[in-house]
Amino acid sequence: KNKKLLIFTTYSDTAKYLYDSLSDYIRKNLSLNVALVSGSDTVSTYNNVNKFDDILENFSPYSKLGEMRTGNDQIDILIATDCISEGQNLQDCDTVVNYDIHWNPVRLIQRFGRIDRIGSINNSIQMICFWPTEDLESYIQLRNRVEARMILADASATADDNLLEEQNQEDVIKRDLTYREKQLKKIIEEKGVDDTENSIQDLSLSDFSLEDLQNDLRNLMETRKDSLKNMPTGICAITPNTDNNGNKVGNNGIIFCLKQKNNSIENSKLNKLQPYYLVYVKNDGSILYTYKKSREILDIYKALCLGKTEPYMNLCNKFNERIKTQEGLELYNKLLKSAISGITKYYQNNLFDKTSGRGGILPTNENQIKSDDDFELITWLIIDGEN
C-alpha cells in the first residue's frame, strides 16, 4: 500500500538524469508525483512545489507536519543526492533505493537512517541496492570493498547494523582483515609505531566525499557570488567555539586557508583541495588537523559558522586591542608559521611515503613545497572560547 520510494544517488547529474527520464512516465502511467532534491536542483511534478523544505514536507507529510494524506495529494517518489542523507525525518517512506553505491558504508547507514527512525508508520522497511554490472565490478571490486568495510563496521559496533548482508561474510571479512594486517605491519616496519596513527587514516572508514559541502557552496554562490569574488584575500573572522545550540565545537585556535602559489596538478593526489590548504592550529602552536583532514576541518567550520550572520562585537573588540600590541601580532604570526610548517612537514613525509605505492608522486622542482613563500593567506577563522 505504501508507494513511497526514496532513491539516493551520489552525483547530482545522475539524480537529474533519473528525474528527467522517469518523472513524465511515472506521472502519466502510475499517477504518482516525483521530486528531485540535489545541491543544484529542486523540482517536482506536484502543484509547482519546487522548494527544498516544501518538497520534503510533501514527501513525508506525517513525520514532518503530522498530516496523514492519501492519493495524489503528496509526493511519492523522491530522487536525491546525499545532501539529505543526514538530519531529515522521512519515515513516511518504507523503501530506500541506492541507485549507486557510495564507497563509504557509513553513508549507506545514514541514507537508510532517513526512514529507519522512531515514529515510522510502517511495519517493515527495506533497502534495495543496485550493484555495478559484472564486468565493471570485476574491475573496481566495489561490492567486495564496501561489504568488507560494512562487516568491519558491524563487528566493531552493535553486531546487528550490517545493511549489506551476504552468505559468505566470514570469507569477506577474513580477506579484508588479512589485507589490513599486511598494510599495518608494513606501516609499522617502515615508519615506526609513533607515526602509525596518522597513516591508518588511509585505511579507516572515514573516506567521506565533499559533495554535501560543495552543494552548500553552490547554493551560497547563487546569492553571494559577487560579494565573494570582490572580497580581499587575508580577511579574517572570529567566532566563539560553540555552535548555535551552545555546544562546544573544536578547540581555541585558528583555521587557516592558504593557497599554494606555484600550483602543481600532481599535488592533487596528496591534497583533495589543491591548490588550497586548510590547517587547524591550536593557540599553543600545535597542529590539531593538517590539510589531510580537510573534511573534519570543514565540518567544524560549518558547525561554528552556519547561521551566524552578525559579528560578535566583544570578540572583535578583543581582537582589535590585541593586534595593537607587538605581543598580539607576534602570536598570530607564530600561528601562521606553525600552519605553514605543518603543511610542509606533513607534505614531505607523505610525498616520499607514497612514491612506492599507487597514487604516489615523485618529487620535482615544480611540485615541491619548501618554504613560507610558497603560500598566500586567503582567509583565517579565529576560534575563541570567550563569548
PDB file of N, CA and C in Angstrom, residues 27 35 45 69 72 77 83 92 97 103 121 125 136 179 186 224 238 240 255 263 267 276 303 326 344 362 376 378:
ATOM      1  N   ARG A  27       4.358   9.922 -13.805  1.00  0.00           N
ATOM      2  CA  ARG A  27       3.169  10.784 -13.653  1.00  0.00           C
ATOM      3  C   ARG A  27       2.018  10.291 -14.538  1.00  0.00           C
ATOM      4  N   ALA A  35       9.759  13.949  -7.263  1.00  0.00           N
ATOM      5  CA  ALA A  35      10.514  15.161  -6.924  1.00  0.00           C
ATOM      6  C   ALA A  35      11.999  14.876  -6.979  1.00  0.00           C
ATOM      7  N   THR A  45       6.835  17.302  -9.668  1.00  0.00           N
ATOM      8  CA  THR A  45       5.651  17.304 -10.531  1.00  0.00           C
ATOM      9  C   THR A  45       4.394  17.620  -9.728  1.00  0.00           C
ATOM     10  N   ARG A  69      -2.012  11.822   4.596  1.00  0.00           N
ATOM     11  CA  ARG A  69      -2.546  12.111   3.263  1.00  0.00           C
ATOM     12  C   ARG A  69      -2.698  10.816   2.471  1.00  0.00           C
ATOM     13  N   ASN A  72      -3.148  11.279  -4.557  1.00  0.00           N
ATOM     14  CA  ASN A  72      -2.140  12.084  -5.249  1.00  0.00           C
ATOM     15  C   ASN A  72      -1.812  13.389  -4.547  1.00  0.00           C
ATOM     16  N   ILE A  77       7.582   9.686  -4.873  1.00  0.00           N
ATOM     17  CA  ILE A  77       8.929   9.238  -5.241  1.00  0.00           C
ATOM     18  C   ILE A  77       9.879  10.417  -5.176  1.00  0.00           C
ATOM     19  N   CYS A  83      22.832  15.130  -0.060  1.00  0.00           N
ATOM     20  CA  CYS A  83      22.575  16.388   0.649  1.00  0.00           C
ATOM     21  C   CYS A  83      21.464  16.210   1.683  1.00  0.00           C
ATOM     22  N   ASP A  92       7.783   8.454   6.609  1.00  0.00           N
ATOM     23  CA  ASP A  92       6.562   8.052   5.901  1.00  0.00           C
ATOM     24  C   ASP A  92       6.904   7.007   4.843  1.00  0.00           C
ATOM     25  N   VAL A  97      16.177   3.210  -2.018  1.00  0.00           N
ATOM     26  CA  VAL A  97      16.844   2.598  -3.168  1.00  0.00           C
ATOM     27  C   VAL A  97      18.192   3.288  -3.372  1.00  0.00           C
ATOM     28  N   TRP A 103      30.942   4.638  -1.705  1.00  0.00           N
ATOM     29  CA  TRP A 103      32.100   3.826  -1.293  1.00  0.00           C
ATOM     30  C   TRP A 103      32.304   3.829   0.218  1.00  0.00           C
ATOM     31  N   ILE A 121       5.490   4.906  10.457  1.00  0.00           N
ATOM     32  CA  ILE A 121       4.135   4.358  10.352  1.00  0.00           C
ATOM     33  C   ILE A 121       4.140   2.985   9.686  1.00  0.00           C
ATOM     34  N   ILE A 125      10.537  -1.971   6.852  1.00  0.00           N
ATOM     35  CA  ILE A 125      11.209  -1.089   5.898  1.00  0.00           C
ATOM     36  C   ILE A 125      12.299  -1.883   5.196  1.00  0.00           C
ATOM     37  N   LEU A 136      32.097  -4.411 -14.840  1.00  0.00           N
ATOM     38  CA  LEU A 136      32.614  -3.261 -14.101  1.00  0.00           C
ATOM     39  C   LEU A 136      33.024  -3.667 -12.699  1.00  0.00           C
ATOM     40  N   TYR A 179      44.325  -8.335   4.437  1.00  0.00           N
ATOM     41  CA  TYR A 179      44.906  -7.201   3.707  1.00  0.00           C
ATOM     42  C   TYR A 179      45.301  -6.091   4.670  1.00  0.00           C
ATOM     43  N   LYS A 186      53.290  -3.358   7.467  1.00  0.00           N
ATOM     44  CA  LYS A 186      54.211  -2.620   6.609  1.00  0.00           C
ATOM     45  C   LYS A 186      54.426  -1.201   7.119  1.00  0.00           C
ATOM     46  N   ARG A 224      25.577  35.016  -3.249  1.00  0.00           N
ATOM     47  CA  ARG A 224      26.694  35.849  -2.767  1.00  0.00           C
ATOM     48  C   ARG A 224      27.882  35.863  -3.721  1.00  0.00           C
ATOM     49  N   ILE A 238      35.985  36.030  13.429  1.00  0.00           N
ATOM     50  CA  ILE A 238      36.192  35.479  14.770  1.00  0.00           C
ATOM     51  C   ILE A 238      34.869  34.982  15.310  1.00  0.00           C
ATOM     52  N   PRO A 240      32.908  32.391  18.624  1.00  0.00           N
ATOM     53  CA  PRO A 240      33.059  31.548  19.827  1.00  0.00           C
ATOM     54  C   PRO A 240      33.249  30.095  19.413  1.00  0.00           C
ATOM     55  N   ILE A 255      41.723  28.437  12.148  1.00  0.00           N
ATOM     56  CA  ILE A 255      41.672  27.636  10.929  1.00  0.00           C
ATOM     57  C   ILE A 255      42.160  28.527   9.792  1.00  0.00           C
ATOM     58  N   ASN A 263      51.136  26.395  -8.193  1.00  0.00           N
ATOM     59  CA  ASN A 263      50.237  25.239  -8.154  1.00  0.00           C
ATOM     60  C   ASN A 263      50.749  24.112  -9.050  1.00  0.00           C
ATOM     61  N   ASN A 267      50.089  17.630  -7.172  1.00  0.00           N
ATOM     62  CA  ASN A 267      49.854  17.666  -5.731  1.00  0.00           C
ATOM     63  C   ASN A 267      48.419  17.330  -5.356  1.00  0.00           C
ATOM     64  N   TYR A 276      44.400  24.779  -2.577  1.00  0.00           N
ATOM     65  CA  TYR A 276      44.096  25.350  -1.261  1.00  0.00           C
ATOM     66  C   TYR A 276      44.403  24.337  -0.159  1.00  0.00           C
ATOM     67  N   ALA A 303      29.944  23.897  11.534  1.00  0.00           N
ATOM     68  CA  ALA A 303      29.244  23.899  12.821  1.00  0.00           C
ATOM     69  C   ALA A 303      29.429  25.220  13.560  1.00  0.00           C
ATOM     70  N   GLN A 326      52.559  44.501  20.112  1.00  0.00           N
ATOM     71  CA  GLN A 326      53.584  43.680  19.465  1.00  0.00           C
ATOM     72  C   GLN A 326      53.398  42.209  19.830  1.00  0.00           C
ATOM     73  N   THR A 344      54.248  21.837   5.258  1.00  0.00           N
ATOM     74  CA  THR A 344      55.489  21.403   4.605  1.00  0.00           C
ATOM     75  C   THR A 344      56.008  20.100   5.204  1.00  0.00           C
ATOM     76  N   LEU A 362      56.247  11.587  -7.658  1.00  0.00           N
ATOM     77  CA  LEU A 362      57.674  11.789  -7.498  1.00  0.00           C
ATOM     78  C   LEU A 362      57.960  13.259  -7.237  1.00  0.00           C
ATOM     79  N   GLU A 376      50.039  31.791  -0.087  1.00  0.00           N
ATOM     80  CA  GLU A 376      49.337  33.057   0.074  1.00  0.00           C
ATOM     81  C   GLU A 376      48.193  32.827   1.070  1.00  0.00           C
ATOM     82  N   ILE A 378      44.688  33.203   2.382  1.00  0.00           N
ATOM     83  CA  ILE A 378      43.383  33.531   1.796  1.00  0.00           C
ATOM     84  C   ILE A 378      42.412  34.014   2.877  1.00  0.00           C
TER      85      ILE A 378
END
